[in-house]
Coordinates of C-alpha atoms in Angstrom, one line a residue:
M1 CA 8.2 -16.5 -13.3
S2 CA 8.4 -13.8 -10.3
W3 CA 11.0 -14.5 -7.6
Y4 CA 11.4 -12.9 -4.2
Y5 CA 14.7 -13.1 -2.3
A6 CA 15.9 -12.0 1.2
T7 CA 18.9 -9.7 1.7
K8 CA 21.4 -10.2 4.4
D9 CA 19.3 -8.1 6.9
K10 CA 16.5 -10.4 6.0
T11 CA 14.8 -7.7 3.8
Q12 CA 12.4 -9.0 1.2
M13 CA 13.2 -8.0 -2.2
G14 CA 11.4 -8.5 -5.6
P15 CA 9.6 -9.6 -7.6
V16 CA 12.4 -10.3 -10.3
D17 CA 12.5 -12.8 -13.1
D18 CA 14.8 -15.9 -13.5
A19 CA 17.3 -13.7 -15.7
I20 CA 17.6 -11.0 -13.1
L21 CA 17.9 -13.6 -10.2
A22 CA 20.8 -15.3 -12.2
G23 CA 22.4 -12.0 -12.6
L24 CA 22.3 -11.0 -9.0
L25 CA 24.0 -14.3 -8.4
R26 CA 26.6 -13.6 -10.9
S27 CA 27.2 -10.0 -9.3
G28 CA 27.6 -11.5 -6.0
E29 CA 24.4 -9.7 -4.6
I30 CA 23.0 -13.0 -3.7
S31 CA 24.6 -16.2 -3.0
A32 CA 23.8 -20.1 -3.2
E33 CA 22.6 -19.8 0.5
T34 CA 20.2 -16.6 -0.3
L35 CA 16.7 -17.4 0.6
V36 CA 14.2 -17.4 -2.0
W37 CA 10.6 -17.8 -2.6
K38 CA 7.9 -17.9 -5.5
Q39 CA 4.5 -19.0 -6.0
G40 CA 4.4 -22.7 -5.9
L41 CA 6.9 -23.2 -3.0
A42 CA 5.7 -24.2 0.4
G43 CA 8.2 -21.7 2.1
W44 CA 11.5 -19.9 1.8
V45 CA 14.3 -22.3 0.6
P46 CA 18.1 -21.5 -0.2
Y47 CA 18.6 -20.5 -3.7
A48 CA 20.8 -23.5 -4.4
T49 CA 18.0 -25.9 -3.8
V50 CA 15.9 -24.3 -6.8
A51 CA 18.9 -23.5 -9.1
A52 CA 20.5 -25.7 -11.7
P53 CA 23.1 -25.0 -14.3
S54 CA 21.8 -23.5 -17.6
A55 CA 23.2 -24.1 -20.9
S56 CA 25.5 -20.8 -20.6
G57 CA 27.0 -22.6 -17.3
T58 CA 25.2 -20.2 -14.9
A59 CA 22.8 -21.2 -12.3
A60 CA 19.1 -20.5 -13.3
P61 CA 16.0 -21.5 -11.4
M62 CA 14.6 -24.8 -12.1
A63 CA 10.7 -25.4 -12.8
A64 CA 9.3 -25.5 -9.4
T65 CA 6.3 -27.5 -8.1
M66 CA 3.2 -25.7 -7.5
R67 CA 1.9 -24.7 -3.9
C68 CA -1.7 -25.7 -3.0
A69 CA -3.4 -22.7 -1.8
E70 CA -5.3 -24.9 0.7
C71 CA -3.0 -27.1 2.3
G72 CA 0.2 -25.3 1.5
Q73 CA 1.9 -28.5 0.0
S74 CA 3.9 -28.7 -3.0
F75 CA 2.8 -30.8 -6.1
P76 CA 3.8 -31.2 -9.9
P77 CA 1.8 -29.0 -12.1
D78 CA -0.1 -31.9 -13.7
Q79 CA -1.6 -32.8 -10.3
M80 CA -3.2 -29.3 -9.8
I81 CA -6.2 -27.7 -11.0
T82 CA -7.2 -23.9 -11.1
L83 CA -10.2 -22.8 -9.1
A84 CA -11.1 -18.9 -9.1
G85 CA -7.4 -18.3 -9.9
R86 CA -6.1 -20.4 -7.1
S87 CA -4.0 -23.7 -7.6
I88 CA -5.6 -26.5 -5.7
C89 CA -4.2 -30.1 -5.3
G90 CA -6.5 -33.1 -5.9
T91 CA -6.8 -33.9 -2.4
C92 CA -8.2 -30.4 -1.4
K93 CA -10.3 -30.0 -4.5
P94 CA -13.6 -30.9 -2.7
V95 CA -13.0 -28.5 0.2
A96 CA -12.1 -25.8 -2.1
V97 CA -15.0 -26.4 -4.2
Q98 CA -17.2 -26.1 -1.1
K99 CA -15.5 -22.8 -0.2
F100 CA -16.0 -21.4 -3.6
Q101 CA -19.7 -22.3 -3.6
E102 CA -19.9 -20.6 -0.4
G103 CA -18.0 -17.3 -1.5
V104 CA -14.9 -18.0 0.6
V105 CA -12.1 -16.9 -1.7
G106 CA -8.7 -15.5 -1.8
F107 CA -7.8 -11.8 -1.4
G108 CA -7.4 -11.4 -5.3
Q109 CA -10.9 -12.9 -5.9
T110 CA -13.3 -11.0 -3.4
S111 CA -14.4 -7.5 -3.2
D112 CA -16.6 -8.2 -0.3
P113 CA -15.2 -5.8 2.4
E114 CA -16.2 -8.0 5.2
E115 CA -14.5 -11.0 3.7
L116 CA -11.5 -8.9 3.3
W117 CA -11.6 -7.9 6.7
R118 CA -12.0 -11.3 8.0
M119 CA -9.0 -12.5 5.9
V120 CA -6.7 -9.7 7.1
K121 CA -7.5 -10.6 10.7
Q122 CA -7.0 -14.1 10.1
R123 CA -3.8 -13.6 8.4
G124 CA -2.4 -10.5 10.2
Y125 CA 0.4 -8.4 9.1
N126 CA 3.6 -7.4 10.6
F127 CA 6.6 -5.1 9.5
T128 CA 9.6 -3.2 10.6
I129 CA 9.9 0.4 10.1
G130 CA 13.4 0.0 8.8
S131 CA 12.5 -2.9 6.3
M132 CA 9.5 -0.9 5.0
I133 CA 11.3 2.3 4.2
S134 CA 14.4 0.1 2.9
R135 CA 12.3 -1.6 0.3
S136 CA 10.5 1.4 -0.8
W137 CA 13.6 3.0 -1.3
K138 CA 15.1 0.1 -3.3
L139 CA 12.2 0.1 -5.4
V140 CA 12.3 3.9 -6.3
V141 CA 16.1 3.6 -6.7
A142 CA 15.7 0.7 -9.2
N143 CA 13.4 2.7 -11.3
F144 CA 14.4 6.1 -10.5
W145 CA 13.5 8.4 -13.3
P146 CA 10.2 6.8 -14.1
C147 CA 9.2 6.9 -10.4
V148 CA 10.4 10.5 -10.0
G149 CA 8.9 11.7 -13.2
V150 CA 5.5 10.1 -12.6
T151 CA 5.4 11.6 -9.1
L152 CA 6.4 15.1 -10.1
L153 CA 3.9 15.2 -12.9
S154 CA 1.1 14.1 -10.6
Y155 CA 1.8 16.7 -8.2
L156 CA 2.1 19.4 -10.8
I157 CA -1.3 18.3 -12.1
L158 CA -2.5 18.6 -8.5
A159 CA -1.0 21.9 -8.0
G160 CA -2.3 23.2 -11.1
S161 CA -5.8 22.1 -10.7
G162 CA -6.1 23.7 -7.5
Q163 CA -5.2 27.1 -8.9
I164 CA -7.9 27.3 -11.6
P165 CA -10.0 30.1 -10.9
L166 CA -13.7 29.1 -9.6
L167 CA -12.9 25.3 -10.5
G168 CA -10.5 24.6 -8.0
I169 CA -13.0 23.5 -5.5
V170 CA -14.3 21.1 -8.4
A171 CA -10.8 19.7 -8.9
M172 CA -10.6 18.8 -5.4
F173 CA -13.4 16.2 -6.0
L174 CA -12.9 15.3 -9.6
V175 CA -9.1 15.5 -10.0
Q176 CA -7.0 15.3 -6.9
P177 CA -8.3 11.8 -5.4
Q178 CA -8.1 10.4 -8.8
I179 CA -4.4 11.4 -9.2
I180 CA -3.6 10.1 -5.8
A181 CA -5.3 6.8 -6.4
G182 CA -3.5 6.5 -9.8
L183 CA -0.2 7.2 -8.2
Y184 CA -0.8 4.5 -5.8
W185 CA -1.7 2.1 -8.5
Y186 CA 1.4 2.8 -10.5
F187 CA 3.7 1.8 -7.6
L188 CA 1.5 -1.1 -6.7
K189 CA 1.9 -2.5 -10.2
Q190 CA 5.7 -2.5 -9.8
F191 CA 5.7 -4.2 -6.4
R192 CA 3.5 -6.9 -8.0
G193 CA 6.1 -7.4 -10.6
E194 CA 3.8 -5.9 -13.4
S195 CA 4.9 -3.3 -16.0
A196 CA 4.0 0.1 -14.9
T197 CA 3.7 3.0 -17.3
L198 CA 2.7 6.6 -17.2
N199 CA -0.8 5.6 -18.3
D200 CA -1.3 3.7 -15.1
A201 CA -1.0 7.0 -13.0
F202 CA -4.2 7.9 -14.4
E203 CA -6.0 4.7 -13.8
G204 CA -8.2 6.6 -11.2
F205 CA -10.1 8.3 -13.9
R206 CA -11.1 5.2 -15.7
R207 CA -12.1 2.9 -12.6
G208 CA -13.6 4.1 -9.4
F209 CA -13.9 7.8 -10.4
G210 CA -17.2 8.4 -8.7
Q211 CA -16.2 6.5 -5.6
Q212 CA -13.2 8.6 -5.2
A213 CA -15.0 11.9 -5.6
I214 CA -17.5 10.6 -2.9
Y215 CA -14.5 9.8 -0.6
M216 CA -13.2 13.4 -0.9
L217 CA -16.5 14.7 -0.3
I218 CA -16.8 12.8 3.0
V219 CA -13.3 13.9 4.2
F220 CA -14.2 17.6 3.2
G221 CA -17.6 17.3 4.9
I222 CA -15.9 16.0 8.2
I223 CA -13.2 18.8 8.1
M224 CA -15.9 21.2 7.8
V225 CA -17.9 19.6 10.7
C226 CA -14.8 20.0 12.8
I227 CA -13.9 23.6 11.5
V228 CA -17.3 25.3 12.0
P229 CA -17.7 24.5 15.7
L230 CA -14.0 25.4 16.3
G231 CA -14.8 28.9 14.5
I232 CA -17.7 29.3 16.9
I233 CA -16.0 28.2 20.1
A234 CA -13.0 30.7 19.0
A235 CA -15.5 33.7 18.5
L236 CA -16.6 32.9 22.1
V237 CA -13.2 32.5 23.4
V238 CA -11.6 35.8 21.9
P239 CA -13.4 38.1 24.4
L240 CA -11.6 36.2 27.2
M241 CA -8.3 36.9 25.5
K242 CA -8.3 40.4 27.1
G243 CA -7.3 41.6 30.4
D244 CA -6.9 39.0 33.4
S245 CA -8.4 36.1 31.4
S246 CA -6.2 36.5 28.5
Q247 CA -3.9 33.6 29.4
L248 CA -7.1 31.4 30.1
G249 CA -8.5 32.4 26.4
V250 CA -5.3 31.6 24.8
A251 CA -5.0 28.2 26.5
V252 CA -8.6 27.2 25.7
L253 CA -8.0 28.2 22.0
V254 CA -4.8 26.5 21.7
G255 CA -6.1 23.4 23.4
L256 CA -9.2 23.4 20.8
V257 CA -6.9 23.6 17.9
A258 CA -4.5 20.8 19.2
V259 CA -7.5 18.4 19.7
M260 CA -9.1 19.3 16.4
G261 CA -5.6 18.8 14.7
L262 CA -5.2 15.3 16.4
A263 CA -8.6 14.3 15.3
I264 CA -8.2 15.2 11.7
S265 CA -4.8 13.6 11.8
Y266 CA -6.1 10.3 13.1
V267 CA -8.9 9.9 10.6
T268 CA -6.5 11.0 7.7
L269 CA -4.0 8.2 8.8
C270 CA -6.8 5.5 9.3
W271 CA -8.1 6.4 5.9
I272 CA -4.9 6.5 4.2
F273 CA -5.7 3.1 2.0
T274 CA -9.1 4.3 0.8
P275 CA -8.1 5.4 -2.6
I276 CA -6.2 2.3 -3.4
L277 CA -8.8 -0.1 -2.0
I278 CA -11.4 1.8 -4.2
L279 CA -9.2 1.3 -7.2
D280 CA -7.8 -2.1 -6.5
K281 CA -10.7 -4.0 -4.7
G282 CA -13.4 -2.1 -6.4
L283 CA -14.8 -0.9 -3.1
K284 CA -17.3 1.7 -2.4
A285 CA -16.1 4.8 -0.6
S286 CA -17.6 4.1 2.8
A287 CA -16.8 0.4 2.8
A288 CA -13.0 1.2 1.9
M289 CA -12.8 3.8 4.5
K290 CA -14.0 1.4 7.1
L291 CA -11.7 -1.3 6.0
S292 CA -8.7 0.9 5.9
R293 CA -9.5 2.2 9.4
R294 CA -9.7 -1.4 10.6
A295 CA -6.5 -2.6 9.2
I296 CA -4.6 0.5 10.4
N297 CA -6.0 0.0 14.0
L298 CA -4.4 -3.4 14.1
H299 CA -0.9 -2.1 14.5
F300 CA -1.7 1.7 14.9
W301 CA 1.2 2.8 17.0
K302 CA 3.6 1.0 14.7
V303 CA 2.0 2.6 11.5
L304 CA 1.9 5.8 13.3
G305 CA 5.6 5.5 14.1
L306 CA 6.3 4.7 10.4
F307 CA 4.4 7.7 9.0
L308 CA 6.2 10.1 11.5
I309 CA 9.5 8.8 10.5
M310 CA 8.8 9.2 6.9
G311 CA 7.3 12.8 7.6
L312 CA 10.4 13.7 9.4
L313 CA 12.5 12.5 6.2
C314 CA 10.3 14.4 3.9
L315 CA 10.6 17.5 6.1
A316 CA 14.4 17.0 6.2
S317 CA 14.6 16.7 2.4
L318 CA 12.3 19.6 1.9
L319 CA 14.6 21.9 3.8
A320 CA 17.7 20.6 1.9
L321 CA 17.0 23.4 -1.0
F322 CA 13.9 21.4 -1.9
V323 CA 15.9 18.9 -4.1
G324 CA 15.6 15.9 -1.5
I325 CA 11.9 15.9 -1.7
V326 CA 12.1 15.1 -5.5
V327 CA 13.3 11.7 -4.2
M328 CA 11.4 11.3 -0.9
L329 CA 8.0 12.0 -2.3
P330 CA 8.2 8.8 -4.6
V331 CA 9.5 7.0 -1.6
A332 CA 6.7 7.9 0.6
F333 CA 4.0 6.8 -2.0
A334 CA 5.9 3.5 -2.6
M335 CA 6.1 3.0 1.4
I336 CA 2.2 3.4 1.7
T337 CA 1.8 1.1 -1.4
R338 CA 4.3 -1.5 0.1
L339 CA 2.2 -1.5 3.2
Y340 CA -1.0 -1.7 1.7
E341 CA 0.4 -4.7 -0.4
D342 CA 1.6 -6.3 2.7
I343 CA -1.8 -6.1 4.2
F344 CA -4.0 -6.8 1.2
G345 CA -2.0 -8.4 -1.2
E346 CA -2.4 -11.9 -2.2
E347 CA 1.0 -12.9 -1.1
G348 CA 1.4 -10.3 1.6
S349 CA 1.9 -13.0 4.3
R350 CA 5.1 -14.1 2.5
V351 CA 7.1 -11.0 3.7
A352 CA 10.4 -11.9 5.0
T353 CA 11.1 -10.5 8.6

């Protein structure tokens, strides 16, 4: 059973199983008053209320009731039914059946981008920058060598594929987006309490391969659409950079580059979830790009602040003899994945704040 617990600074940690949670109690990392939650509970409760002495004398989580996905109340398992992967109580069964027949289901059971967007808006999401980075850091530290190893291997493949003579441009569409998607998938499985292996880092080659390539093709096309007009305008401006008009020419050119850079940065941030939406939800490239942009724009400035801080941390680690980037790259990918799970995950609304 997967448990989540809140630290003293109210940061959500987990998922962990019963044995690990009991071990955290013995080590003093959590106490009887620590707030915990798992699927089936109506809300966060003190650990003492869901723990009982085990045969060894240590506190161990008791078998909890199950939470109805419709009304949110808790019931014994024998009073629940499972409908489309959701636990439903007997009272809510007629309503749930009607919703199911109408196609209104949970995050985990739908791949309709408009339905996903409706649920994202309805549920909303919120986060603190410190908590987001902290949770990502703790995940990487808890699985340090696997996280670092998988990330470095992925980047070596990315760098190597781009250097292949004549095939580098092909690798941009057929290798790079699939590797990025697989890396997200690797961290996503860990956040969901599932076993993640090196094999998961290549999931992008098994599912959504073509849509990942289409996504990169769209991005490449948009960049070209931006660069070509910039080149034409630059060619017209260069003659102004002589004589008395030199300052005006330089100002115009710098302004154009800045505007173009901001535009490209904006769409890059807004489409950050596209690879994992294709892989996790099975969306087409265009639908995933649209859904990602909508979700980011709900809290655009806070998300921008989060990425700017992470970017500065990565830059600082890069300057530290290139050693720190080995750690910060996995943290950056974990952070993006953690934010994705908070927005689109089945239990994202349960994040402790």
